[in-house]
Short mmCIF file of C-alpha atoms in Angstrom, two decimals:
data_model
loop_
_atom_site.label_atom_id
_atom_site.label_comp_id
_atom_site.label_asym_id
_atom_site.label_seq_id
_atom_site.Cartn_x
_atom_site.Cartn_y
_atom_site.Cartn_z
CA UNK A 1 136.17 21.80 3.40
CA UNK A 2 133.29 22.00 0.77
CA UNK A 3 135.83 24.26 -1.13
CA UNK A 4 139.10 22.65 -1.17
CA UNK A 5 136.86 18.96 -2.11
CA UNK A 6 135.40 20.93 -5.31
CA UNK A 7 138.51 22.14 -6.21
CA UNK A 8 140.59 18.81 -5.69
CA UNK A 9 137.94 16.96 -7.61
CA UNK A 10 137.68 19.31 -10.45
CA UNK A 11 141.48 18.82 -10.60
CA UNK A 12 141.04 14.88 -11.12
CA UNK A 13 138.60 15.29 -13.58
CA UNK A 14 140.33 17.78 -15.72
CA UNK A 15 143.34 15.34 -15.25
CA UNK A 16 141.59 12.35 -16.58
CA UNK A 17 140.02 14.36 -19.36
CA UNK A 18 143.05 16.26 -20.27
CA UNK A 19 144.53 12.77 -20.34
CA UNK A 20 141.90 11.45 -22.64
CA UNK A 21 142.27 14.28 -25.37
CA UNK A 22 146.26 13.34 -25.47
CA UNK A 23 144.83 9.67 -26.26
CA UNK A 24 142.13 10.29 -28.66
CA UNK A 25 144.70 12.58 -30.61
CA UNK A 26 147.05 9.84 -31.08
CA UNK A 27 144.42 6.88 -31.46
CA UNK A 28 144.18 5.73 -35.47
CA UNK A 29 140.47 5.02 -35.37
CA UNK A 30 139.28 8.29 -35.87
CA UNK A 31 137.48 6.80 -38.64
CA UNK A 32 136.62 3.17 -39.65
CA UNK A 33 135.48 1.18 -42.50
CA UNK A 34 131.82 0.28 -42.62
CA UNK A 35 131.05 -3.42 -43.12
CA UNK A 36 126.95 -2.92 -43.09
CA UNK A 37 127.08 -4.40 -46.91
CA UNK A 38 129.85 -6.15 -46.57
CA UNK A 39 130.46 -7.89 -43.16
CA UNK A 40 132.73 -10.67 -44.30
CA UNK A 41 136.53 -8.85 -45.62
CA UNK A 42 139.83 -9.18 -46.14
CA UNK A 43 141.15 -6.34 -45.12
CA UNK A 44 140.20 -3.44 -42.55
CA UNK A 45 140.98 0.17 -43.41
CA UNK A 46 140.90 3.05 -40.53
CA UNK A 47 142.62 6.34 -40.46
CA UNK A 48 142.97 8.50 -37.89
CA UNK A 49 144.71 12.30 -37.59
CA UNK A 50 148.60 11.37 -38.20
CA UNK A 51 148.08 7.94 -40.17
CA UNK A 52 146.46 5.44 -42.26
CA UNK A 53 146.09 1.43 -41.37
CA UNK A 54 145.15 -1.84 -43.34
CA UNK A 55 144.58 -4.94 -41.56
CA UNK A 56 144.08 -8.16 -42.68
CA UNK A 57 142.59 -11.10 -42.04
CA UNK A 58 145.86 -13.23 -40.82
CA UNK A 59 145.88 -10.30 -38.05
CA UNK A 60 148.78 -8.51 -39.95
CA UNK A 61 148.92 -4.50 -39.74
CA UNK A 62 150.17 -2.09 -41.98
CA UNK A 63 150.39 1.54 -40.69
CA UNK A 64 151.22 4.81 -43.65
CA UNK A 65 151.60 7.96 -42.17
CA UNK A 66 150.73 11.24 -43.87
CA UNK A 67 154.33 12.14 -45.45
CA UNK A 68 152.62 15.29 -46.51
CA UNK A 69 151.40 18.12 -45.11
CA UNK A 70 149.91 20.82 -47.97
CA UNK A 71 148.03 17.77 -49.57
CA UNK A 72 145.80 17.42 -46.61
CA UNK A 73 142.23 18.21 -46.72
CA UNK A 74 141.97 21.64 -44.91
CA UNK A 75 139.35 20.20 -42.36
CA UNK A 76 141.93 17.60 -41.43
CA UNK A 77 144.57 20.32 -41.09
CA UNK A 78 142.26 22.14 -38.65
CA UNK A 79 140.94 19.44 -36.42
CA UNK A 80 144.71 18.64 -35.74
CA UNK A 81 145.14 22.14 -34.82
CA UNK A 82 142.02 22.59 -31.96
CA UNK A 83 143.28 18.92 -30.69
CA UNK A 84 146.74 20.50 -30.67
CA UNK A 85 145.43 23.57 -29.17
CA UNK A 86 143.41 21.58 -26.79
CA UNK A 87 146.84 19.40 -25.43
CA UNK A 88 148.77 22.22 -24.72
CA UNK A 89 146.47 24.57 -23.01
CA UNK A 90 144.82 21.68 -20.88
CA UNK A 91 148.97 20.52 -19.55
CA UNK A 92 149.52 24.35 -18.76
CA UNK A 93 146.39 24.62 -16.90
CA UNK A 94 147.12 21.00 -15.11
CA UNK A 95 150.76 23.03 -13.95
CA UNK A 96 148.78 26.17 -12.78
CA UNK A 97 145.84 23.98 -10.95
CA UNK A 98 148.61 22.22 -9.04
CA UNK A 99 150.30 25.30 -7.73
CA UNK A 100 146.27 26.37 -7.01
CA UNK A 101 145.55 23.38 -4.68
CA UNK A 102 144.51 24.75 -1.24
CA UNK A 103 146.05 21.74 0.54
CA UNK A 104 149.33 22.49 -0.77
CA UNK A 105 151.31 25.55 0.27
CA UNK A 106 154.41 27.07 -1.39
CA UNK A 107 156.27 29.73 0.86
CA UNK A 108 153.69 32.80 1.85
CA UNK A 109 151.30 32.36 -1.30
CA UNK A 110 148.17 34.14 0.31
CA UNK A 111 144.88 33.17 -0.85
CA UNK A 112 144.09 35.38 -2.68
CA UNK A 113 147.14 34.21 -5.07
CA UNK A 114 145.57 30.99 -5.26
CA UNK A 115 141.93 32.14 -6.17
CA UNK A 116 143.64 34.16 -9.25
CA UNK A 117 145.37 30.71 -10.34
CA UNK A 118 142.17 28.45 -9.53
CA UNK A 119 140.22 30.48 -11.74
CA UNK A 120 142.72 30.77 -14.58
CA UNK A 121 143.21 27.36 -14.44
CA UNK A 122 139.37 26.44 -15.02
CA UNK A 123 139.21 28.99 -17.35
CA UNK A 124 142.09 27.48 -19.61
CA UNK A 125 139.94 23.60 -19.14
CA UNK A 126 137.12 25.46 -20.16
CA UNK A 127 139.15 26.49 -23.53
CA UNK A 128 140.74 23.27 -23.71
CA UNK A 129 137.39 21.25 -23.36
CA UNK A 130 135.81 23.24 -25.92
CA UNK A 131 138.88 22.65 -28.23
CA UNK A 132 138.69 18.76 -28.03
CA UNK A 133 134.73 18.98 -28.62
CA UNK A 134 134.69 21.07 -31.55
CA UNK A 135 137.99 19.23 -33.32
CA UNK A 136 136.20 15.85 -32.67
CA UNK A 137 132.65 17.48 -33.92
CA UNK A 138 134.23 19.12 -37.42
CA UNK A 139 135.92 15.27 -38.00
CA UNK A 140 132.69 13.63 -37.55
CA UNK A 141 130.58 16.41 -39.51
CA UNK A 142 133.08 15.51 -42.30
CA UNK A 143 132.60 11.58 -41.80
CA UNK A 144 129.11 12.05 -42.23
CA UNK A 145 129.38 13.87 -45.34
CA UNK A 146 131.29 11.86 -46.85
CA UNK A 147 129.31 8.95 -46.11
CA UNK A 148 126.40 10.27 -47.58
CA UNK A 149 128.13 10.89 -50.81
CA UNK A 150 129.86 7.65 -50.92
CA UNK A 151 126.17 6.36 -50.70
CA UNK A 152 124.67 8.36 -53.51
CA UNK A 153 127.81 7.09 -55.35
CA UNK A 154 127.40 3.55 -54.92
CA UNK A 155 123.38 2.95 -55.63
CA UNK A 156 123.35 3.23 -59.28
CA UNK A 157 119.89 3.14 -61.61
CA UNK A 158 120.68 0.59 -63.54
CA UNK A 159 118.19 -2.16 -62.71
CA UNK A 160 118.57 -1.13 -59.20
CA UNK A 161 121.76 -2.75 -58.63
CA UNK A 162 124.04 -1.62 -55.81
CA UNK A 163 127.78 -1.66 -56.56
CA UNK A 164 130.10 -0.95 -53.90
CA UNK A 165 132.56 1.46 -55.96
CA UNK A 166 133.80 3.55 -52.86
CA UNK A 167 134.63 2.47 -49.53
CA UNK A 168 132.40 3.65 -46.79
CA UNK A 169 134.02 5.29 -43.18
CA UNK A 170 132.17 5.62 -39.63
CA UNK A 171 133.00 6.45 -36.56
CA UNK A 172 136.05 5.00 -35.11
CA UNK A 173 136.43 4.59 -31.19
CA UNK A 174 138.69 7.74 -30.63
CA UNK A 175 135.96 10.28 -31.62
CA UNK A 176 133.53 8.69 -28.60
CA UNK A 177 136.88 9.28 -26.45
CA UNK A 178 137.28 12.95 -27.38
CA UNK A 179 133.74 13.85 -26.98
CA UNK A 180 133.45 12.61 -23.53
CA UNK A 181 137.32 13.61 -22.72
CA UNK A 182 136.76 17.31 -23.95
CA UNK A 183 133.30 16.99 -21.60
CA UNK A 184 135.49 16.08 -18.75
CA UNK A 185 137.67 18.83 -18.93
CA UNK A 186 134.88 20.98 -19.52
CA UNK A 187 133.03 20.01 -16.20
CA UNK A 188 136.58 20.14 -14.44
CA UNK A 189 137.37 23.49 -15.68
CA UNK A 190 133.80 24.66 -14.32
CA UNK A 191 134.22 23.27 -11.33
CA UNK A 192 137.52 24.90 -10.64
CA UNK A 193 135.69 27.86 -11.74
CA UNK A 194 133.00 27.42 -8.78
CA UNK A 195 135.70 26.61 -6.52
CA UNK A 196 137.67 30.10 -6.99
CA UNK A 197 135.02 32.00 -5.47
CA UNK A 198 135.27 30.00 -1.70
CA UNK A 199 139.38 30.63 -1.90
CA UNK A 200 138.81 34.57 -2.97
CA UNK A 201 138.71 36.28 0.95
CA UNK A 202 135.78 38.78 1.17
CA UNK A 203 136.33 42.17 1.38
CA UNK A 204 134.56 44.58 3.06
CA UNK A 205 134.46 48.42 2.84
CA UNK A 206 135.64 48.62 6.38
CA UNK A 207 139.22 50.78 6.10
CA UNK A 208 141.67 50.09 9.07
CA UNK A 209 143.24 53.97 10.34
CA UNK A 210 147.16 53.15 11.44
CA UNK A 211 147.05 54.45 15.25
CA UNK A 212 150.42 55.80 16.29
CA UNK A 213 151.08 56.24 20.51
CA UNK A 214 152.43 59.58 21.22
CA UNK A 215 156.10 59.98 22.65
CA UNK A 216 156.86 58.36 26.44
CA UNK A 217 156.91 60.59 29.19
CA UNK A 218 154.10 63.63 28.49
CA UNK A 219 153.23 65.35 31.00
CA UNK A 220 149.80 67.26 30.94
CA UNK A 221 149.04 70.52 32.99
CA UNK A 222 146.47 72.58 33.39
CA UNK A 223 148.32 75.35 31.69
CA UNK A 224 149.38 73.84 28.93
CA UNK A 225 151.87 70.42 28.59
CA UNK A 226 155.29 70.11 28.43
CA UNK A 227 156.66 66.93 26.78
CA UNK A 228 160.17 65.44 28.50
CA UNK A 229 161.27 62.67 26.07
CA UNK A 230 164.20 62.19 28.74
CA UNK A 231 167.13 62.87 26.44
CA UNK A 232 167.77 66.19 28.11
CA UNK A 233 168.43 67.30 31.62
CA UNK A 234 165.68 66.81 34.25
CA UNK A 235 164.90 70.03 36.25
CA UNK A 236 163.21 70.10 39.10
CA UNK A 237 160.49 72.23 40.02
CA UNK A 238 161.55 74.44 42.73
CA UNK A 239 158.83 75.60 45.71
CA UNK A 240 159.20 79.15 47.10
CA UNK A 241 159.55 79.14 50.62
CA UNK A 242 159.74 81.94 53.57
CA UNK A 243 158.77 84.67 51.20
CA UNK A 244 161.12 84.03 48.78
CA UNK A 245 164.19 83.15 50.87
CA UNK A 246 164.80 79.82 50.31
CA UNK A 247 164.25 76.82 47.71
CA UNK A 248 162.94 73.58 47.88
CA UNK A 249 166.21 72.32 48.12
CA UNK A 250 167.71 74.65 50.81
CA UNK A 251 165.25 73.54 52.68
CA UNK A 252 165.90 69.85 52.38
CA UNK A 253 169.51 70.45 52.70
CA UNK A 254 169.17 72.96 55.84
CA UNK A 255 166.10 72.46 57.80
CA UNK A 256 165.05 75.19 60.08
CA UNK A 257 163.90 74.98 63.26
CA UNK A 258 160.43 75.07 62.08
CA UNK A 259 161.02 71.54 60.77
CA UNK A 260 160.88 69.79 64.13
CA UNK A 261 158.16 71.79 65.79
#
């Protein structure tokens, strides 16, 4: 019971963070302006992985995509690529898990079979968990880079005036959703993990000996045996009576007058 409760609720939370990844990739606010100088705007810039957005103050929202692909910063280019990486391997491993569910049972599938896919499925969350973390991670290492330098940038030493040449990013809501999606998965895939080892059946160094019954009809004799497997012709034993002069059954068929006496 213990077992198949672990391995159901590993399965739900690999789901839900497998689930959140696929959001977070396709959110825009990967990154957002920062307004700490300059609360009051007229427009709002984010970006996110796929696209660019303005949005003004009448509530009105232009989108841009990136029409290019070569021109993107290489960091960009990779984070799309572990989020990418993260998606696919987390929806094959959702397939396998499902297939891997104790309560549900297709045709003979021994357990055995299903402690093989429970573990490669946790394994795979485990990958996929890690992918999310460390896309979301190299996007905000960059952020904060960047920030830093747009800050050098804009305090100037000229009679310690601050001139806000270069917009400033921050975090943007779908890099709190990857972190604690790809930690999801990451738990789920563990637990899955865990789980394997109550569906694996122990084995034990006991080896069973195939015991075959010998053929029907064996008779034993002192002597030796003779084996009648009852395909052939029965004989009958014959008895030597009166010295030799009759049979067993010449004396059954003509008794003697010894018979009655």
């Amino acid at each position: 019971m213990a077992v198949t409760a672990c391995q159901g609720l590993g399965f739900v939370v690999s789901l839900i963070g497998t689930a959140g990844i696929i959001a977070a990739t396709c959110m825009d606010q990967w990154s957002t302006q920062d307004l700490y100088n300059n609360p009051v705007t007229a427009v709002f810039n984010y970006q996110g992985l796929w696209r660019s957005c303005v949005r003004e103050s009448s509530g009105f929202t232009e989108c841009r995509g990136y029409f290019t692909l070569l021109g993107l910063p290489a960091m960009l280019q990779a984070v799309r690529a572990l989020m990418i990486v993260g998606i696919v391997l987390g929806a094959i491993s959702l397939l396998v898990s499902i297939f891997a569910l104790k309560c549900i049972r297709i045709g003979s599938m021994e357990d055995s079979a299903k402690a093989n896919m429970t573990l490669t499925s946790g394994i795979m969350f485990i990958v996929s968990g890690l992918c999310a973390i460390a896309g979301v991670s190299v996007f905000a290492n960059m952020l904060v880079t960047n920030f830093w330098m747009s800050t050098a940038n804009m305090y100037t030493g000229m009679g310690g005036m601050v001139q806000t040449v270069q917009t400033r990013y921050t975090f943007g809501a779908a890099l709190f959703v990857g972190w604690v999606a790809g930690g999801l998965t990451l738990i789920g895939g563990v637990m899955m993990c865990i789980a394997c080892r109550g569906l694996a059946p122990e084995e034990t160094n006991y080896k069973a000996v195939s015991y075959h019954a010998s053929g029907h009809n064996v008779a034993y004799k002192p002597g030796g045996f003779k084996a009648s497997t009852g395909f052939g012709s029965n004989t009958k034993n014959k008895k030597i009576y009166d010295g030799g002069a009759r049979t067993e059954e010449d004396v059954q068929s003509h008794p003697s007058k010894y018979d009655y006496v």
